[in-house]
Amino acid sequence: MSSLAAIAAKVRDGARLSDADALFLFESEDLLEIGELAAYANARKNGRRVFYNVNRHINYSNICANRCRFCAFRRDSAEAGGYLLGLEEIRSRAEEALRQGATEIHMVGGLHPELPFPFYGEMLRTVKALSTDLHLKAFTAVEIDHFSRISGLSVREVLLSLRESGLDSLPGGGAEIFAPSVRTEICAEKISGDRWLQVMEEAHGCGLRSNATMLYGHLENFSDRVDHLARLRDLQDRTGGFQAFIPLSFQPGNTSLQFGRELRSGGVDDLKTIAVARLYLDNFSNIKAYWVLLGEKIAQVALAFGANDLDGTVVDERIGHEAGAESPRGMTRGEILRLIRRAGREPVERDSLYREIRRH
Ligand code: V47
């Protein structure tokens, strides 16, 4: 039987929490105590340091063959507002990012029904040609699976080919919720949770690091969240290839999952989810408070609930904002530093592999 006292004892002893413990925490209303435990677990790993990076998102296309119900970003090929960025445009956005001190480009897009596989390698080479120091974190496991299907290559061959072209790591998107009963409701056409995990395992096996996400606050229940975290912890035990876990707070605007605004998760759930992730995912060093979806204020408070990473400057976020996210589309380095300092923490600029670039 789980109890907060028994869980607290495990945390103090550095013992692993069970699935039942995680469920107990999600169901508990003792937000502050859970937060304090998570802050303790985080401090043991990361002290008072909070990571951020200088990055830029480039969404090369919003045209997507899938029809995920939580997504306000996707368009059909012929639909108004559908776009595909040309290589020149991608180059010029990456160049601008470099001028602004970016060390990372985060590049993802929809499953474009017409683009051939070689286009994606060319995209990477175009950006990498600007600077070999610029880290390319590109393509979710969902895109990698798509490339494998359109090229006839295995997932491993796709990953090796993209790495040749400049791919440095994979972002954590596309995980959504692994539980099949919810997954078929919210993103029926998308690859299964098992397949997402398989692609990540292959990536880690090729020496590519990646992140992991969980989209929460829609139709899933707490058991679905625990199932999701359990599968991530299990894979991380086997590969150690995940760098950060990022809970993604569902934004209902302009989606077909919006039944009014009542599906927005709320600050208490956001903070609890960060805290439970920190406590349960004992083999993840970094829990990211993604300010774009949390909003700056909750993201800042999340630093006292177990998060140690605020993501980056981002610059031109689209996926969350199309769905009604109320945060700015980007933040300056100065704004991020202010958020971290006013939380009483020590900002550390990191590179994409979580090496320190500078302490402030
Ligand atoms: O996979 C889509 C999510 C993800 C909505 O790895 C939505 O460093 C909320 O994965 N409300 C893409 N979320 C974003 C992502 C990400 C972001 C920042 C950093 C990293 C990283 C990864 O966005 C999608 C999906 O799960 N998403 N629609 C929505 N309405």
Short mmCIF file of C-alpha atoms and ligand atoms in Angstrom, two decimals:
data_model
loop_
_atom_site.label_atom_id
_atom_site.label_comp_id
_atom_site.label_asym_id
_atom_site.label_seq_id
_atom_site.Cartn_x
_atom_site.Cartn_y
_atom_site.Cartn_z
CA MET A 1 0.00 0.00 0.00
CA SER A 2 1.37 3.41 -0.93
CA SER A 3 1.26 6.32 1.49
CA LEU A 4 2.90 9.70 1.34
CA ALA A 5 5.08 8.82 4.33
CA ALA A 6 6.26 5.56 2.71
CA ILE A 7 6.93 7.38 -0.57
CA ALA A 8 8.84 10.12 1.26
CA ALA A 9 10.99 7.46 2.93
CA LYS A 10 11.77 5.89 -0.44
CA VAL A 11 12.70 9.28 -1.88
CA ARG A 12 15.00 10.03 1.05
CA ASP A 13 16.65 6.59 0.65
CA GLY A 14 17.00 7.03 -3.10
CA ALA A 15 14.77 3.95 -3.62
CA ARG A 16 12.71 3.54 -6.75
CA LEU A 17 8.98 4.39 -6.67
CA SER A 18 6.51 1.75 -7.83
CA ASP A 19 3.73 2.30 -10.36
CA ALA A 20 1.28 2.23 -7.45
CA ASP A 21 3.29 5.02 -5.78
CA ALA A 22 3.09 7.16 -8.90
CA LEU A 23 -0.66 6.60 -9.14
CA PHE A 24 -1.02 7.47 -5.46
CA LEU A 25 0.84 10.74 -6.04
CA PHE A 26 -1.28 11.68 -9.06
CA GLU A 27 -4.42 11.00 -7.01
CA SER A 28 -3.18 12.84 -3.93
CA GLU A 29 -4.23 16.42 -3.24
CA ASP A 30 -1.11 17.10 -1.21
CA LEU A 31 0.48 19.22 -3.91
CA LEU A 32 2.94 21.02 -1.65
CA GLU A 33 4.31 17.91 -0.02
CA ILE A 34 4.74 16.20 -3.40
CA GLY A 35 6.43 19.33 -4.69
CA GLU A 36 8.80 19.42 -1.74
CA LEU A 37 9.80 15.79 -2.28
CA ALA A 38 10.37 16.45 -5.98
CA ALA A 39 12.41 19.56 -5.19
CA TYR A 40 14.53 17.45 -2.83
CA ALA A 41 15.08 14.76 -5.48
CA ASN A 42 15.96 17.42 -8.01
CA ALA A 43 18.35 19.27 -5.70
CA ARG A 44 20.20 16.04 -5.06
CA LYS A 45 20.85 15.69 -8.80
CA ASN A 46 21.11 19.27 -9.95
CA GLY A 47 21.66 21.53 -6.95
CA ARG A 48 20.31 25.03 -7.57
CA ARG A 49 21.26 25.03 -11.23
CA VAL A 50 18.62 25.51 -13.90
CA PHE A 51 19.44 24.86 -17.53
CA TYR A 52 18.29 26.84 -20.52
CA ASN A 53 19.55 26.97 -24.10
CA VAL A 54 19.55 29.39 -26.98
CA ASN A 55 17.67 27.67 -29.74
CA ARG A 56 15.22 28.20 -32.55
CA HIS A 57 12.30 26.10 -33.71
CA ILE A 58 11.83 25.67 -37.46
CA ASN A 59 8.66 23.83 -38.48
CA TYR A 60 9.42 23.04 -42.11
CA SER A 61 5.83 22.11 -43.00
CA ASN A 62 2.42 21.85 -41.37
CA ILE A 63 1.06 19.56 -44.08
CA CYS A 64 0.40 16.19 -42.48
CA ALA A 65 -1.14 12.90 -43.53
CA ASN A 66 -2.19 12.18 -39.93
CA ARG A 67 -5.26 13.78 -38.39
CA CYS A 68 -4.50 13.93 -34.70
CA ARG A 69 -7.46 15.39 -32.86
CA PHE A 70 -5.30 17.35 -30.41
CA CYS A 71 -3.38 19.13 -33.16
CA ALA A 72 -4.30 22.62 -34.38
CA PHE A 73 -1.12 22.94 -36.42
CA ARG A 74 -1.69 20.39 -39.20
CA ARG A 75 -3.26 21.13 -42.57
CA ASP A 76 -4.22 19.03 -45.60
CA SER A 77 -2.12 19.52 -48.75
CA ALA A 78 -4.71 21.68 -50.49
CA GLU A 79 -6.02 23.44 -47.41
CA ALA A 80 -5.66 27.20 -46.88
CA GLY A 81 -2.74 27.93 -44.57
CA GLY A 82 -0.82 24.79 -45.56
CA TYR A 83 2.88 25.55 -46.13
CA LEU A 84 6.21 23.97 -46.93
CA LEU A 85 9.33 26.04 -46.36
CA GLY A 86 11.90 26.04 -49.15
CA LEU A 87 15.54 25.29 -48.39
CA GLU A 88 16.42 28.98 -48.84
CA GLU A 89 13.90 30.02 -46.23
CA ILE A 90 15.12 27.32 -43.84
CA ARG A 91 18.70 28.45 -44.39
CA SER A 92 17.83 32.08 -43.74
CA ARG A 93 15.96 31.28 -40.50
CA ALA A 94 18.88 29.18 -39.27
CA GLU A 95 21.31 31.95 -40.22
CA GLU A 96 19.30 34.45 -38.21
CA ALA A 97 19.31 32.04 -35.27
CA LEU A 98 23.10 31.75 -35.46
CA ARG A 99 23.44 35.53 -35.45
CA GLN A 100 21.34 35.55 -32.27
CA GLY A 101 23.68 33.10 -30.57
CA ALA A 102 21.67 29.91 -31.08
CA THR A 103 23.47 26.64 -30.48
CA GLU A 104 20.55 24.41 -31.54
CA ILE A 105 17.92 24.21 -34.26
CA HIS A 106 14.82 22.20 -33.36
CA MET A 107 13.33 21.14 -36.67
CA VAL A 108 10.13 19.10 -37.00
CA GLY A 109 7.15 19.00 -39.34
CA GLY A 110 4.07 17.10 -40.40
CA LEU A 111 4.11 13.84 -42.37
CA HIS A 112 4.20 15.43 -45.81
CA PRO A 113 2.56 13.09 -48.32
CA GLU A 114 4.71 14.09 -51.31
CA LEU A 115 8.23 14.94 -50.14
CA PRO A 116 10.78 12.23 -50.99
CA PHE A 117 13.21 10.99 -48.33
CA PRO A 118 16.32 12.66 -49.86
CA PHE A 119 14.74 16.08 -49.24
CA TYR A 120 15.15 15.64 -45.49
CA GLY A 121 18.86 14.91 -45.75
CA GLU A 122 19.24 17.97 -47.95
CA MET A 123 17.45 20.05 -45.35
CA LEU A 124 19.91 18.94 -42.68
CA ARG A 125 22.93 19.52 -44.91
CA THR A 126 21.67 23.00 -45.78
CA VAL A 127 21.56 24.00 -42.12
CA LYS A 128 24.74 22.16 -41.11
CA ALA A 129 26.65 23.93 -43.89
CA LEU A 130 26.16 27.19 -41.96
CA SER A 131 28.09 25.89 -38.97
CA THR A 132 29.17 22.45 -37.90
CA ASP A 133 28.80 23.68 -34.30
CA LEU A 134 25.07 24.15 -34.68
CA HIS A 135 23.31 21.14 -33.12
CA LEU A 136 20.47 19.75 -35.22
CA LYS A 137 17.74 18.24 -33.05
CA ALA A 138 15.32 17.15 -35.70
CA PHE A 139 12.50 14.74 -36.60
CA THR A 140 10.33 12.95 -34.06
CA ALA A 141 10.11 9.16 -33.94
CA VAL A 142 6.88 9.56 -35.93
CA GLU A 143 8.72 11.28 -38.79
CA ILE A 144 11.54 8.72 -38.67
CA ASP A 145 8.99 5.91 -39.05
CA HIS A 146 7.41 7.80 -41.98
CA PHE A 147 10.81 8.19 -43.68
CA SER A 148 11.38 4.47 -43.28
CA ARG A 149 8.07 3.70 -44.97
CA ILE A 150 8.55 6.13 -47.91
CA SER A 151 12.16 5.12 -48.53
CA GLY A 152 11.91 1.37 -48.01
CA LEU A 153 14.92 1.65 -45.68
CA SER A 154 14.96 0.24 -42.18
CA VAL A 155 14.66 2.66 -39.26
CA ARG A 156 18.34 2.11 -38.52
CA GLU A 157 19.31 2.88 -42.14
CA VAL A 158 17.19 6.05 -42.07
CA LEU A 159 18.82 7.20 -38.83
CA LEU A 160 22.34 6.48 -40.08
CA SER A 161 21.67 8.28 -43.34
CA LEU A 162 20.27 11.33 -41.55
CA ARG A 163 23.18 11.32 -39.13
CA GLU A 164 25.52 11.40 -42.13
CA SER A 165 23.64 14.51 -43.26
CA GLY A 166 24.04 16.27 -39.93
CA LEU A 167 21.36 14.97 -37.56
CA ASP A 168 22.65 15.24 -33.98
CA SER A 169 19.71 14.18 -31.81
CA LEU A 170 15.95 13.61 -31.80
CA PRO A 171 13.31 15.68 -30.03
CA GLY A 172 10.75 13.91 -27.87
CA GLY A 173 7.53 14.69 -29.73
CA GLY A 174 4.96 12.25 -31.03
CA ALA A 175 4.84 10.15 -27.86
CA GLU A 176 1.46 11.62 -26.84
CA ILE A 177 -0.01 8.90 -24.57
CA PHE A 178 1.07 5.33 -25.22
CA ALA A 179 -2.07 3.61 -23.84
CA PRO A 180 -3.82 2.22 -26.94
CA SER A 181 -7.37 2.95 -25.71
CA VAL A 182 -6.64 6.71 -25.56
CA ARG A 183 -4.22 6.77 -28.48
CA THR A 184 -6.86 5.46 -30.89
CA GLU A 185 -9.22 8.18 -29.67
CA ILE A 186 -6.83 11.10 -30.06
CA CYS A 187 -4.49 10.10 -32.89
CA ALA A 188 -5.80 6.99 -34.64
CA GLU A 189 -3.45 7.16 -37.65
CA LYS A 190 -0.28 7.81 -35.68
CA ILE A 191 2.28 5.04 -35.03
CA SER A 192 1.61 3.05 -31.86
CA GLY A 193 3.32 3.70 -28.57
CA ASP A 194 5.27 0.47 -29.03
CA ARG A 195 6.57 1.67 -32.37
CA TRP A 196 7.53 5.06 -30.94
CA LEU A 197 9.58 3.30 -28.26
CA GLN A 198 11.12 0.95 -30.83
CA VAL A 199 12.29 3.87 -33.00
CA MET A 200 13.80 5.57 -29.95
CA GLU A 201 15.56 2.36 -28.96
CA GLU A 202 17.07 2.16 -32.46
CA ALA A 203 18.14 5.80 -32.24
CA HIS A 204 19.82 5.26 -28.89
CA GLY A 205 21.46 2.14 -30.35
CA CYS A 206 22.97 4.32 -33.11
CA GLY A 207 24.40 6.65 -30.46
CA LEU A 208 21.80 9.36 -31.02
CA ARG A 209 20.38 10.96 -27.86
CA SER A 210 16.73 11.93 -27.70
CA ASN A 211 14.09 13.42 -25.46
CA ALA A 212 10.77 11.99 -24.35
CA THR A 213 7.41 13.74 -23.96
CA MET A 214 3.93 12.99 -22.67
CA LEU A 215 0.87 14.92 -23.81
CA TYR A 216 -1.47 15.15 -20.81
CA GLY A 217 -4.67 16.90 -19.81
CA HIS A 218 -7.00 15.51 -22.52
CA LEU A 219 -8.82 12.15 -22.42
CA GLU A 220 -6.23 10.15 -20.49
CA ASN A 221 -6.59 9.14 -16.85
CA PHE A 222 -3.88 8.90 -14.20
CA SER A 223 -3.31 5.19 -14.86
CA ASP A 224 -2.60 6.02 -18.51
CA ARG A 225 -0.02 8.55 -17.39
CA VAL A 226 1.65 6.03 -15.08
CA ASP A 227 1.69 3.45 -17.88
CA HIS A 228 3.37 6.04 -20.13
CA LEU A 229 6.01 6.95 -17.56
CA ALA A 230 6.64 3.27 -16.76
CA ARG A 231 7.42 2.48 -20.38
CA LEU A 232 9.78 5.42 -20.64
CA ARG A 233 11.58 4.47 -17.41
CA ASP A 234 11.90 0.92 -18.64
CA LEU A 235 13.46 1.94 -21.96
CA GLN A 236 15.74 4.40 -20.20
CA ASP A 237 16.95 1.56 -17.95
CA ARG A 238 17.94 -0.34 -21.07
CA THR A 239 19.51 2.42 -23.17
CA GLY A 240 20.18 5.51 -21.05
CA GLY A 241 19.61 7.48 -24.25
CA PHE A 242 16.95 9.92 -23.07
CA GLN A 243 18.29 13.30 -22.04
CA ALA A 244 15.15 14.99 -20.78
CA PHE A 245 11.51 14.30 -20.07
CA ILE A 246 9.06 17.00 -21.11
CA PRO A 247 5.43 16.86 -19.99
CA LEU A 248 3.32 18.67 -22.61
CA SER A 249 0.26 20.41 -21.21
CA PHE A 250 -2.58 20.01 -23.72
CA GLN A 251 -3.90 23.25 -25.26
CA PRO A 252 -7.44 22.72 -26.56
CA GLY A 253 -7.88 25.79 -28.82
CA ASN A 254 -8.77 25.12 -32.47
CA THR A 255 -8.61 21.35 -31.96
CA SER A 256 -11.38 18.81 -32.27
CA LEU A 257 -10.82 17.90 -28.64
CA GLN A 258 -12.02 21.27 -27.42
CA PHE A 259 -15.16 21.00 -25.41
CA GLY A 260 -14.91 24.58 -24.26
CA ARG A 261 -11.77 25.35 -22.29
CA GLU A 262 -12.38 22.82 -19.55
CA LEU A 263 -9.80 20.43 -21.02
CA ARG A 264 -6.92 22.79 -20.22
CA SER A 265 -5.08 21.00 -17.44
CA GLY A 266 -4.72 23.80 -14.87
CA GLY A 267 -1.77 24.90 -12.77
CA VAL A 268 -2.17 22.30 -10.01
CA ASP A 269 -2.13 19.42 -12.47
CA ASP A 270 0.80 20.96 -14.37
CA LEU A 271 2.91 21.23 -11.22
CA LYS A 272 1.92 17.81 -9.93
CA THR A 273 2.80 16.21 -13.27
CA ILE A 274 6.25 17.80 -13.22
CA ALA A 275 6.76 16.64 -9.63
CA VAL A 276 5.59 13.05 -10.20
CA ALA A 277 7.80 12.83 -13.29
CA ARG A 278 10.80 13.95 -11.25
CA LEU A 279 10.06 11.43 -8.50
CA TYR A 280 9.14 8.43 -10.64
CA LEU A 281 11.63 8.89 -13.51
CA ASP A 282 14.64 8.37 -11.29
CA ASN A 283 16.81 7.51 -14.28
CA PHE A 284 16.18 10.84 -16.08
CA SER A 285 18.56 13.64 -15.17
CA ASN A 286 16.49 16.43 -16.65
CA ILE A 287 12.83 17.35 -16.31
CA LYS A 288 11.92 20.20 -18.59
CA ALA A 289 9.31 22.84 -17.73
CA TYR A 290 8.34 23.81 -21.27
CA TRP A 291 7.35 27.44 -20.73
CA VAL A 292 5.62 27.66 -24.12
CA LEU A 293 2.77 25.39 -22.95
CA LEU A 294 2.93 26.03 -19.19
CA GLY A 295 3.12 29.78 -19.50
CA GLU A 296 6.06 31.64 -17.98
CA LYS A 297 4.59 31.83 -14.47
CA ILE A 298 3.82 28.14 -13.98
CA ALA A 299 7.13 27.22 -15.67
CA GLN A 300 8.94 29.40 -13.16
CA VAL A 301 7.09 27.87 -10.21
CA ALA A 302 7.80 24.40 -11.66
CA LEU A 303 11.46 25.03 -10.76
CA ALA A 304 10.39 24.54 -7.14
CA PHE A 305 8.51 21.33 -8.07
CA GLY A 306 11.34 19.28 -9.53
CA ALA A 307 12.05 20.83 -12.93
CA ASN A 308 15.66 21.78 -13.73
CA ASP A 309 15.38 22.90 -17.35
CA LEU A 310 13.36 25.71 -18.92
CA ASP A 311 14.00 24.80 -22.58
CA GLY A 312 15.17 27.74 -24.65
CA THR A 313 14.51 30.92 -26.51
CA VAL A 314 12.44 29.00 -29.13
CA VAL A 315 11.76 32.21 -31.19
CA ASP A 316 8.85 31.19 -33.41
CA GLU A 317 6.74 28.52 -31.72
CA ARG A 318 3.73 27.40 -33.73
CA ILE A 319 2.36 24.07 -32.53
CA GLY A 320 1.23 25.28 -29.10
CA HIS A 321 0.24 28.74 -30.27
CA GLU A 322 -2.04 27.49 -33.04
CA ALA A 323 -3.84 25.69 -30.20
CA GLY A 324 -4.20 28.83 -28.10
CA ALA A 325 -1.07 28.87 -25.92
CA GLU A 326 -0.96 32.29 -24.27
CA SER A 327 2.80 32.50 -23.75
CA PRO A 328 5.00 34.62 -26.02
CA ARG A 329 6.24 32.93 -29.22
CA GLY A 330 9.79 33.25 -28.01
CA MET A 331 11.82 34.64 -25.12
CA THR A 332 15.12 36.47 -25.10
CA ARG A 333 18.06 35.18 -23.11
CA GLY A 334 17.55 38.11 -20.73
CA GLU A 335 13.93 37.15 -20.10
CA ILE A 336 14.85 33.55 -19.35
CA LEU A 337 17.66 34.62 -17.01
CA ARG A 338 15.25 36.88 -15.14
CA LEU A 339 12.71 34.05 -14.69
CA ILE A 340 15.37 31.72 -13.29
CA ARG A 341 17.00 34.30 -11.03
CA ARG A 342 13.71 35.49 -9.60
CA ALA A 343 13.01 31.87 -8.70
CA GLY A 344 16.18 32.03 -6.62
CA ARG A 345 18.04 29.63 -8.93
CA GLU A 346 21.32 29.73 -10.78
CA PRO A 347 20.94 29.92 -14.57
CA VAL A 348 23.27 27.76 -16.64
CA GLU A 349 23.35 27.93 -20.42
CA ARG A 350 23.66 24.38 -21.76
CA ASP A 351 24.32 22.90 -25.14
CA SER A 352 22.00 20.26 -26.60
CA LEU A 353 23.87 17.42 -24.87
CA TYR A 354 23.48 19.12 -21.49
CA ARG A 355 27.08 20.27 -21.24
CA GLU A 356 27.55 23.62 -19.55
CA ILE A 357 28.34 26.51 -21.86
CA ARG A 358 28.32 29.17 -19.16
CA ARG A 359 27.21 29.87 -15.65
CA HIS A 360 25.78 33.28 -14.98
O1 V47 B 1 4.22 15.72 -30.52
C1 V47 B 1 0.50 18.99 -30.45
C2 V47 B 1 2.39 18.28 -28.92
C3 V47 B 1 4.46 17.97 -29.68
C4 V47 B 1 -0.69 20.11 -29.04
O2 V47 B 1 12.27 17.41 -27.39
C5 V47 B 1 0.47 19.71 -28.40
O3 V47 B 1 13.15 19.25 -26.64
C6 V47 B 1 -0.19 20.72 -26.46
O4 V47 B 1 7.48 17.50 -28.77
N1 V47 B 1 -1.35 21.12 -27.02
C7 V47 B 1 5.60 18.66 -30.37
N2 V47 B 1 0.74 20.01 -27.12
C8 V47 B 1 6.41 19.48 -29.39
C9 V47 B 1 7.51 18.70 -28.74
C10 V47 B 1 8.64 19.38 -28.08
C11 V47 B 1 8.54 20.70 -27.71
C12 V47 B 1 9.62 21.31 -27.11
C13 V47 B 1 10.80 20.65 -26.90
C14 V47 B 1 10.89 19.32 -27.28
C15 V47 B 1 12.17 18.60 -27.10
C16 V47 B 1 9.82 18.67 -27.87
O5 V47 B 1 3.52 18.95 -29.34
C17 V47 B 1 3.65 16.97 -30.41
C18 V47 B 1 2.43 16.90 -29.53
O6 V47 B 1 2.63 15.99 -28.47
N3 V47 B 1 1.17 19.00 -29.29
N4 V47 B 1 -0.65 19.67 -30.32
C19 V47 B 1 -1.65 20.84 -28.30
N5 V47 B 1 -2.80 21.22 -28.84
#
